[in-house]
mmCIF file of C-alpha atoms in Angstrom:
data_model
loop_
_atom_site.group_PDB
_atom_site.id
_atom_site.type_symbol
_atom_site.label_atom_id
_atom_site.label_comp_id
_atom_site.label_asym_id
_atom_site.label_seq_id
_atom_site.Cartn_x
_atom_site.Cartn_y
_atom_site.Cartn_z
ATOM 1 C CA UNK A 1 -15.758 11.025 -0.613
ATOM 2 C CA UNK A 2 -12.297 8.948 -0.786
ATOM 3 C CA UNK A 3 -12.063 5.372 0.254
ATOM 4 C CA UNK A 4 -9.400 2.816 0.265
ATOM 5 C CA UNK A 5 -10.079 -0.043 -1.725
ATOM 6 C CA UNK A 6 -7.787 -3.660 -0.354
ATOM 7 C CA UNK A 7 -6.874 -4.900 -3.479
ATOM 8 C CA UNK A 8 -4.984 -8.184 -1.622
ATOM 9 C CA UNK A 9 -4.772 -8.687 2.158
ATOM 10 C CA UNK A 10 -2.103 -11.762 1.754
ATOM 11 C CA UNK A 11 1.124 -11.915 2.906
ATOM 12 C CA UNK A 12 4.140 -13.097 0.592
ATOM 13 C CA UNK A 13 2.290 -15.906 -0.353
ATOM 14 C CA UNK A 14 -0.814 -15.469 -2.185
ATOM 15 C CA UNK A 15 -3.641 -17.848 -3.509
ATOM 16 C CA UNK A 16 -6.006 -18.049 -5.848
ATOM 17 C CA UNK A 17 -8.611 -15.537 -4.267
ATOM 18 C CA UNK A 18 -5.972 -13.702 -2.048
ATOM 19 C CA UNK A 19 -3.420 -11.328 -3.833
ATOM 20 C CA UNK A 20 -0.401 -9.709 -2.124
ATOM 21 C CA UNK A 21 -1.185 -7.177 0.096
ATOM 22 C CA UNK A 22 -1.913 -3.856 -1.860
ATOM 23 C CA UNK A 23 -4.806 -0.924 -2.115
ATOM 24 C CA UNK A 24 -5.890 2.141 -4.165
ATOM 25 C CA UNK A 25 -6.728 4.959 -2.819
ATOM 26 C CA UNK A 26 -9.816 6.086 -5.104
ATOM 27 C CA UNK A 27 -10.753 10.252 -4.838
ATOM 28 C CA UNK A 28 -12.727 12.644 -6.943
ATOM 29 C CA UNK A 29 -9.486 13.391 -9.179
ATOM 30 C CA UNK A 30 -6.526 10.852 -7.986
ATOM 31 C CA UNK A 31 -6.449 6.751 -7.869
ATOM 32 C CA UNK A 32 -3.196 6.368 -5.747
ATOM 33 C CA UNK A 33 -1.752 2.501 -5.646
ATOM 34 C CA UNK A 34 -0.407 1.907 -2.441
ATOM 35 C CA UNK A 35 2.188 -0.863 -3.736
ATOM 36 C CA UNK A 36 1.428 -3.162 -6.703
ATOM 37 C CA UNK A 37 0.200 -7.260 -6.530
ATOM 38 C CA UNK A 38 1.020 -9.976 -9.102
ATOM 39 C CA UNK A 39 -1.702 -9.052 -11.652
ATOM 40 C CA UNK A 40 -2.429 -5.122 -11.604
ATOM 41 C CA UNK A 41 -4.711 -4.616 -14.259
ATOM 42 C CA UNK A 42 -6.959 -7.682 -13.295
ATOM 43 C CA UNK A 43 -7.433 -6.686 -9.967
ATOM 44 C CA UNK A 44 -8.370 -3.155 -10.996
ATOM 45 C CA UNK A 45 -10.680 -4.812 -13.200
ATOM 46 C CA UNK A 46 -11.891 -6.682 -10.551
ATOM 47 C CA UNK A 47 -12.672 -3.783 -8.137
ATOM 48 C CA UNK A 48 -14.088 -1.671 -10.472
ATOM 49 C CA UNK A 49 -11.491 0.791 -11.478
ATOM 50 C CA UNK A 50 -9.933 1.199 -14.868
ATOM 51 C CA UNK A 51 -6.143 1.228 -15.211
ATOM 52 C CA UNK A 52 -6.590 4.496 -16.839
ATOM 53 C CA UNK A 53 -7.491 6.058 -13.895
ATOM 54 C CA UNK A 54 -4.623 5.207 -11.741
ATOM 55 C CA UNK A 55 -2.712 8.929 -11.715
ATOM 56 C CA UNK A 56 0.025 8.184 -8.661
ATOM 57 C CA UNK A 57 1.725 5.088 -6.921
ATOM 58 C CA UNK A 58 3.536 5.142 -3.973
ATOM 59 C CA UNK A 59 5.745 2.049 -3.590
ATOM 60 C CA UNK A 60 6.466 1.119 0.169
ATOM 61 C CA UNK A 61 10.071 -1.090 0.051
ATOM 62 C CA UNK A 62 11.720 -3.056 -2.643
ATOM 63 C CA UNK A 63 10.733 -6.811 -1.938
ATOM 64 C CA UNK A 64 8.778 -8.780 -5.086
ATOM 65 C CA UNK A 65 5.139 -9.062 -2.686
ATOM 66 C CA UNK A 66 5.149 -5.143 -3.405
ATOM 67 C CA UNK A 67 6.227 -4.049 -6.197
ATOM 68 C CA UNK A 68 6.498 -7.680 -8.890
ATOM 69 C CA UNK A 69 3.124 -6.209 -10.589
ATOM 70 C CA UNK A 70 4.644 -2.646 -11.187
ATOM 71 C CA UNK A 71 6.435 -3.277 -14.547
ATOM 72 C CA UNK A 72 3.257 -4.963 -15.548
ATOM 73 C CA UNK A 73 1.254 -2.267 -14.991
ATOM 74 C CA UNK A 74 3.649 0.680 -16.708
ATOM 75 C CA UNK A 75 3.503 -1.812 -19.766
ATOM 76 C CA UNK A 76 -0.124 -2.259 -19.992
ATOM 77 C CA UNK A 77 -0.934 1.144 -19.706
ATOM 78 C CA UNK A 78 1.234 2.149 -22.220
ATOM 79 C CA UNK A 79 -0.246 -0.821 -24.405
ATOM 80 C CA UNK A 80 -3.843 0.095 -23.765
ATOM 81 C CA UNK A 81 -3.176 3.717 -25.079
ATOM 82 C CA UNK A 82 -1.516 5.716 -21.887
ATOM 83 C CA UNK A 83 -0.014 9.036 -22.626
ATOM 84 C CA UNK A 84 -0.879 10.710 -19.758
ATOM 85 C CA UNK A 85 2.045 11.584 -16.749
ATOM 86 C CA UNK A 86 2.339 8.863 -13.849
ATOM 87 C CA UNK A 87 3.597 9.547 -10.699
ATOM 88 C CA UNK A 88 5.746 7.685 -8.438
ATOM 89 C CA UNK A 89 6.673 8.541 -5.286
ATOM 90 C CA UNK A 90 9.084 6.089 -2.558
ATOM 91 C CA UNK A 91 12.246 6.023 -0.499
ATOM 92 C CA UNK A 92 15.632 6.669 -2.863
ATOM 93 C CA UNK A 93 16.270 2.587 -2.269
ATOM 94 C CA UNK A 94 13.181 1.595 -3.822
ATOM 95 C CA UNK A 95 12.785 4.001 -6.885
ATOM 96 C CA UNK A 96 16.420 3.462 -7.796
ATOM 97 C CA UNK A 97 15.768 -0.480 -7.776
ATOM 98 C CA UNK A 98 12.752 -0.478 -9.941
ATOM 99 C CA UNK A 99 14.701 1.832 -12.272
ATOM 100 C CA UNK A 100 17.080 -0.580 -12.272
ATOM 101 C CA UNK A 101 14.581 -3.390 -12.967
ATOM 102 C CA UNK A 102 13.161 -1.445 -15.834
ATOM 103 C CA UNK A 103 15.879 -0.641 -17.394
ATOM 104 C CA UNK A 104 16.568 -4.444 -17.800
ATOM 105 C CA UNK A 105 13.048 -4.310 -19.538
ATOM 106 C CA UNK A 106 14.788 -1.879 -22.058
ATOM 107 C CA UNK A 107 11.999 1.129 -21.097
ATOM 108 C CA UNK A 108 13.618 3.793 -22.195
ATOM 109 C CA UNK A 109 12.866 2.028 -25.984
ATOM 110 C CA UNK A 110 9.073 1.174 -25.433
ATOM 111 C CA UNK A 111 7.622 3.742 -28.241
ATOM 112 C CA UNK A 112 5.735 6.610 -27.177
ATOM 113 C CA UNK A 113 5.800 5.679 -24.104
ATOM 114 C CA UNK A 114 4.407 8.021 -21.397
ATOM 115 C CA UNK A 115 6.149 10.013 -18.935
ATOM 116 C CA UNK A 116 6.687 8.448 -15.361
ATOM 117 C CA UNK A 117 8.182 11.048 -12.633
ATOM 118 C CA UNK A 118 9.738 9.386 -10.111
ATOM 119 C CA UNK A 119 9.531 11.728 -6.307
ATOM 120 C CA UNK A 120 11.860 10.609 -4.077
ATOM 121 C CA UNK A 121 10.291 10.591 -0.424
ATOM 122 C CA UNK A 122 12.152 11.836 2.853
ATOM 123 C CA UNK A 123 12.971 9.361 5.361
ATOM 124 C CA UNK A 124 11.668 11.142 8.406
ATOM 125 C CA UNK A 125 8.533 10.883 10.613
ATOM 126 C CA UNK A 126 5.569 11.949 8.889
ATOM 127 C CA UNK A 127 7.581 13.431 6.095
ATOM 128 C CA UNK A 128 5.023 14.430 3.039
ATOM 129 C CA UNK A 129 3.893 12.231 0.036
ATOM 130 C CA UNK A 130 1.498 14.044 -1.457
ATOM 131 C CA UNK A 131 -1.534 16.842 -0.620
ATOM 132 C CA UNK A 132 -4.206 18.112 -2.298
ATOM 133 C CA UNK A 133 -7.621 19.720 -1.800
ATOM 134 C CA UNK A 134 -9.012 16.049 -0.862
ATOM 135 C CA UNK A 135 -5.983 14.050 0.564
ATOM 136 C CA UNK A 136 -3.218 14.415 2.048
ATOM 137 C CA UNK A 137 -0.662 11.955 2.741
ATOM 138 C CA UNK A 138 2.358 11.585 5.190
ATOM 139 C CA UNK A 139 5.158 8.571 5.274
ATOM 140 C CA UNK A 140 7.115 7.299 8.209
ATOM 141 C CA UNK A 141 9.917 4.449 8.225
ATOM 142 C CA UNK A 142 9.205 1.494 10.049
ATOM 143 C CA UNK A 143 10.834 -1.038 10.970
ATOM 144 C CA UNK A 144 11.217 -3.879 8.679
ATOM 145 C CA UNK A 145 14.186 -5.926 6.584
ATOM 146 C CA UNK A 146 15.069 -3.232 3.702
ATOM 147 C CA UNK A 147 13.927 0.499 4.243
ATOM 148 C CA UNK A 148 10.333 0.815 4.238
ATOM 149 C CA UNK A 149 7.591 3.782 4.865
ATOM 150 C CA UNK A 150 4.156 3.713 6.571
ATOM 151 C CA UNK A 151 1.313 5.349 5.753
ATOM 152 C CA UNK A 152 -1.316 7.988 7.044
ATOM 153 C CA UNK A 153 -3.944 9.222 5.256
ATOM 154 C CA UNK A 154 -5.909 12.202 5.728
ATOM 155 C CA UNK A 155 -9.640 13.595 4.056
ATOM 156 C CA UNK A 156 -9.614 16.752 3.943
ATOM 157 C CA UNK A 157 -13.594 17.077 3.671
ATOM 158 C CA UNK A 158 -14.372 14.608 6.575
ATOM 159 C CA UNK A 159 -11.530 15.060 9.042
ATOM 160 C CA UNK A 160 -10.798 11.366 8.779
ATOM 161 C CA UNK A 161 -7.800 9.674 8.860
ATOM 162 C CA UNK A 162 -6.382 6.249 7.962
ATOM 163 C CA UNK A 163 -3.032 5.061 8.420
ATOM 164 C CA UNK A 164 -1.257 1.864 7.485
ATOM 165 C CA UNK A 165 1.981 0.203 9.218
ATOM 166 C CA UNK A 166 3.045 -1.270 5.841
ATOM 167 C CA UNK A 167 5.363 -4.752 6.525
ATOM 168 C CA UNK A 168 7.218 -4.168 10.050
ATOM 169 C CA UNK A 169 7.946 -5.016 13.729
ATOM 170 C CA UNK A 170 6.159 -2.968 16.476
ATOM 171 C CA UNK A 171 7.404 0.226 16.632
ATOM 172 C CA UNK A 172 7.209 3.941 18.038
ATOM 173 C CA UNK A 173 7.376 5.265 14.379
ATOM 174 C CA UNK A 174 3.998 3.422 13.815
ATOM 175 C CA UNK A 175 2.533 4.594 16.867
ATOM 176 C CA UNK A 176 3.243 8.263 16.122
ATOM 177 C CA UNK A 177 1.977 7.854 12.252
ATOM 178 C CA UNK A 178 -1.907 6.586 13.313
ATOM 179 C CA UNK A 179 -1.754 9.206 16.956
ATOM 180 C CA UNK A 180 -5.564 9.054 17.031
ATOM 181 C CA UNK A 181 -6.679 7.906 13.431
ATOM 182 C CA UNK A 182 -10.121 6.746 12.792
ATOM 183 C CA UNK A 183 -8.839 2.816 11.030
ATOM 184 C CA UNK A 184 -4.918 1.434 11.590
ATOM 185 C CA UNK A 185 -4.401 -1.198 9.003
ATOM 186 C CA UNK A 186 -1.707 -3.312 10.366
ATOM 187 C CA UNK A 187 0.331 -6.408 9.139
ATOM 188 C CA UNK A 188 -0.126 -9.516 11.325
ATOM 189 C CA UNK A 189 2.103 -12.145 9.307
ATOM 190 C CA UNK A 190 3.604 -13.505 12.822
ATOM 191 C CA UNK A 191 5.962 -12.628 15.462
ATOM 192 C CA UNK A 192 9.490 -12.588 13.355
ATOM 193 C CA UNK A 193 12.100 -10.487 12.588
ATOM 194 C CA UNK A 194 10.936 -7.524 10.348
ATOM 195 C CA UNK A 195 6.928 -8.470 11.394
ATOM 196 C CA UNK A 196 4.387 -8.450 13.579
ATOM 197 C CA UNK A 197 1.781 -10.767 15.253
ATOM 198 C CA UNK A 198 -2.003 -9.790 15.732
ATOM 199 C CA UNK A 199 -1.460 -9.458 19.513
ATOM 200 C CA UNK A 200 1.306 -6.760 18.910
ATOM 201 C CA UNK A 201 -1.054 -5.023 16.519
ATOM 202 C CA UNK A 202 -3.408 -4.792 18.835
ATOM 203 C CA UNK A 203 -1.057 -3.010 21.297
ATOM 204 C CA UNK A 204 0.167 -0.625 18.989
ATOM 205 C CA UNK A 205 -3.583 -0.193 17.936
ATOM 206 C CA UNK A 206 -4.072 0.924 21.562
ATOM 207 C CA UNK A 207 -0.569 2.832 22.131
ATOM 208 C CA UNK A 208 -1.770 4.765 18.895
ATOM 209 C CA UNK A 209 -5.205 5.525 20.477
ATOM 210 C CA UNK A 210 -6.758 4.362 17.406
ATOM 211 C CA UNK A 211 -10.717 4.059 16.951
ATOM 212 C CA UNK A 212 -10.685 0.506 15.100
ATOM 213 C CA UNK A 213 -8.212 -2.089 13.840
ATOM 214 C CA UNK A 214 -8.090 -4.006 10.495
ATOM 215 C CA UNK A 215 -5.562 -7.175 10.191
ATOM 216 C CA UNK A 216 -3.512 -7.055 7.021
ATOM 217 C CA UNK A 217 -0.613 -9.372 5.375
ATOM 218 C CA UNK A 218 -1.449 -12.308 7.391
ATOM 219 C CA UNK A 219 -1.256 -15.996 6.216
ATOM 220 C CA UNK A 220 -4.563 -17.268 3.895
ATOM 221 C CA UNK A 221 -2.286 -20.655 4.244
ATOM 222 C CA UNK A 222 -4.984 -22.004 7.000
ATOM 223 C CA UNK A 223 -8.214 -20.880 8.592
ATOM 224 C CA UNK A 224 -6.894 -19.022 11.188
ATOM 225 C CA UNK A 225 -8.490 -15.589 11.085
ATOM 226 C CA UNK A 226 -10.887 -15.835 13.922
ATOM 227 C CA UNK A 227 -7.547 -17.076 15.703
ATOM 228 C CA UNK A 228 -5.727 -13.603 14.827
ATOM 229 C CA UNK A 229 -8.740 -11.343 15.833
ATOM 230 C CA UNK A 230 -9.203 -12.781 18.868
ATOM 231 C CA UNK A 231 -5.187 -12.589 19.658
ATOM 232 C CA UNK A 232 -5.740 -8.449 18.336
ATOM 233 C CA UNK A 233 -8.706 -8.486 21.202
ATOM 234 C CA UNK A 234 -6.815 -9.826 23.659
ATOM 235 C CA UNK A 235 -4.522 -6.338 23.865
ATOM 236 C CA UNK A 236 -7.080 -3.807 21.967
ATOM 237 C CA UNK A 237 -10.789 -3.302 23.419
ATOM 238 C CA UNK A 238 -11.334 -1.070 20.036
ATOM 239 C CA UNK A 239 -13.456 -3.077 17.096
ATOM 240 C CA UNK A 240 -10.989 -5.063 15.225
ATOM 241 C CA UNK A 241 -11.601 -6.569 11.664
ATOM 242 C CA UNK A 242 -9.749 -8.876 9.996
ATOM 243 C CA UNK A 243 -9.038 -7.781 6.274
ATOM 244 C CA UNK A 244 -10.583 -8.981 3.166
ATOM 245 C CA UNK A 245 -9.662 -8.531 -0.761
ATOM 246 C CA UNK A 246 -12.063 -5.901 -1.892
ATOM 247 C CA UNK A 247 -13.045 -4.249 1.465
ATOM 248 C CA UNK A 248 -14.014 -0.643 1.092
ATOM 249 C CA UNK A 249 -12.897 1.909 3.628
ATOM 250 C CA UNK A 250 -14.449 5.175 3.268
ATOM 251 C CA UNK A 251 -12.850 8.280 4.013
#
């Protein structure tokens, strides 16, 4: 059965227990990274799953909380013995920017190194990412400083589905991408340009019709996670759950 695995649940600034907000989605034959924290292969380490495995990335909008561990993590594999194809898949902004960043790194000289395929995602509503026989996965924009895609994911096998607003403000494109999923994972840094507060993901939790809520990329700055639960309640009568580094979410 697939499950999401929260490899950080902080916003831009992390601490020493709380990485950057970023997951893996773990199946039978795929480990997908859904964006990529500070330290890659650590946290892998750390929830059990070896760097080896990781097959795909998708890459949700070019700003350093997202995508800083990336180069770290095509180097390491590659160090540790990679040969295998990896696959990475986000909007034409970010791909050409980490391209850009790599080549800096000089890449394109790293001996045998292995191949990385870049897929360049549409930019409409629930445009396809990538579909198998166990997952398949649709992107959205939302709405947030650069261009950036949320996610839904859907098991095949179980008829679940999990979607995730990536960084953004409320919006209808959000609402449409978890229509009636089983878990929303949504940010809840604070009521600001390009973000949203717990309250507001609460009412898109309940625009979407979704069956539970899960706070993501808030502030581990102060205690204040009871605080953003109860603000979530206050709009959404659904079970809401405020997200923790190395929470499971089975698909």
């Amino acid at each position: 059965m697939p499950e999401i695995i929260i490899l950080g649940t902080s916003s831009a600034i992390p601490d020493a227990v709380h990485d950057n907000t970023h997951m893996a989605i773990v199946g039978e034959k795929r480990v997908i990274l859904v964006d990529c924290g500070n330290n890659p292969l650590v946290r892998l380490n750390q929830a059990g799953i070896e760097v080896k495995s990781v097959t795909d990335m998708i890459l949700t909008h070019f700003h350093p909380d997202h995508v800083s561990g990336t180069p770290s993590l095509l180097m390491n594999s590659w160090l540790l013995g990679r040969r295998e194809e990896m696959r990475l898949y986000g909007l034409s902004h970010t791909l050409d920017r980490l391209e850009a960043l790599m080549g800096f790194y000089g890449w394109e000289n790293w001996s045998d190194f292995f191949p990385v395929r870049m897929n360049r995602l549409a930019e409409g509503e629930r445009a396809p990412v990538l579909e198998d026989e166990e997952l398949r996965i649709l992107s959205s924009p939302v709405c947030h400083l650069v261009p950036t895609i949320g996610l839904r994911v859907e098991a095949v096998a179980s008829g679940r589905v999990a979607a995730y607003s990536c960084d953004t403000e409320p919006c209808q494109a959000v609402v449409a991408l978890a229509r009636g999923a089983d878990v929303l994972l949504h940010e809840a840094t604070g009521a600001m340009q390009g973000h949203s507060s717990a309250r507001q993901a609460g009412e898109v939790a309940l625009a979407a019709g979704v069956k539970a809520l899960v706070l993501i990329h808030y502030s581990h700055q102060d205690e204040q996670g009871k605080a953003l639960v109860e603000q979530a309640q206050a709009a959404f009568d659904g079970p809401v759950s405020l997200g923790r580094d190395f929470m499971t979410i089975e698909l």
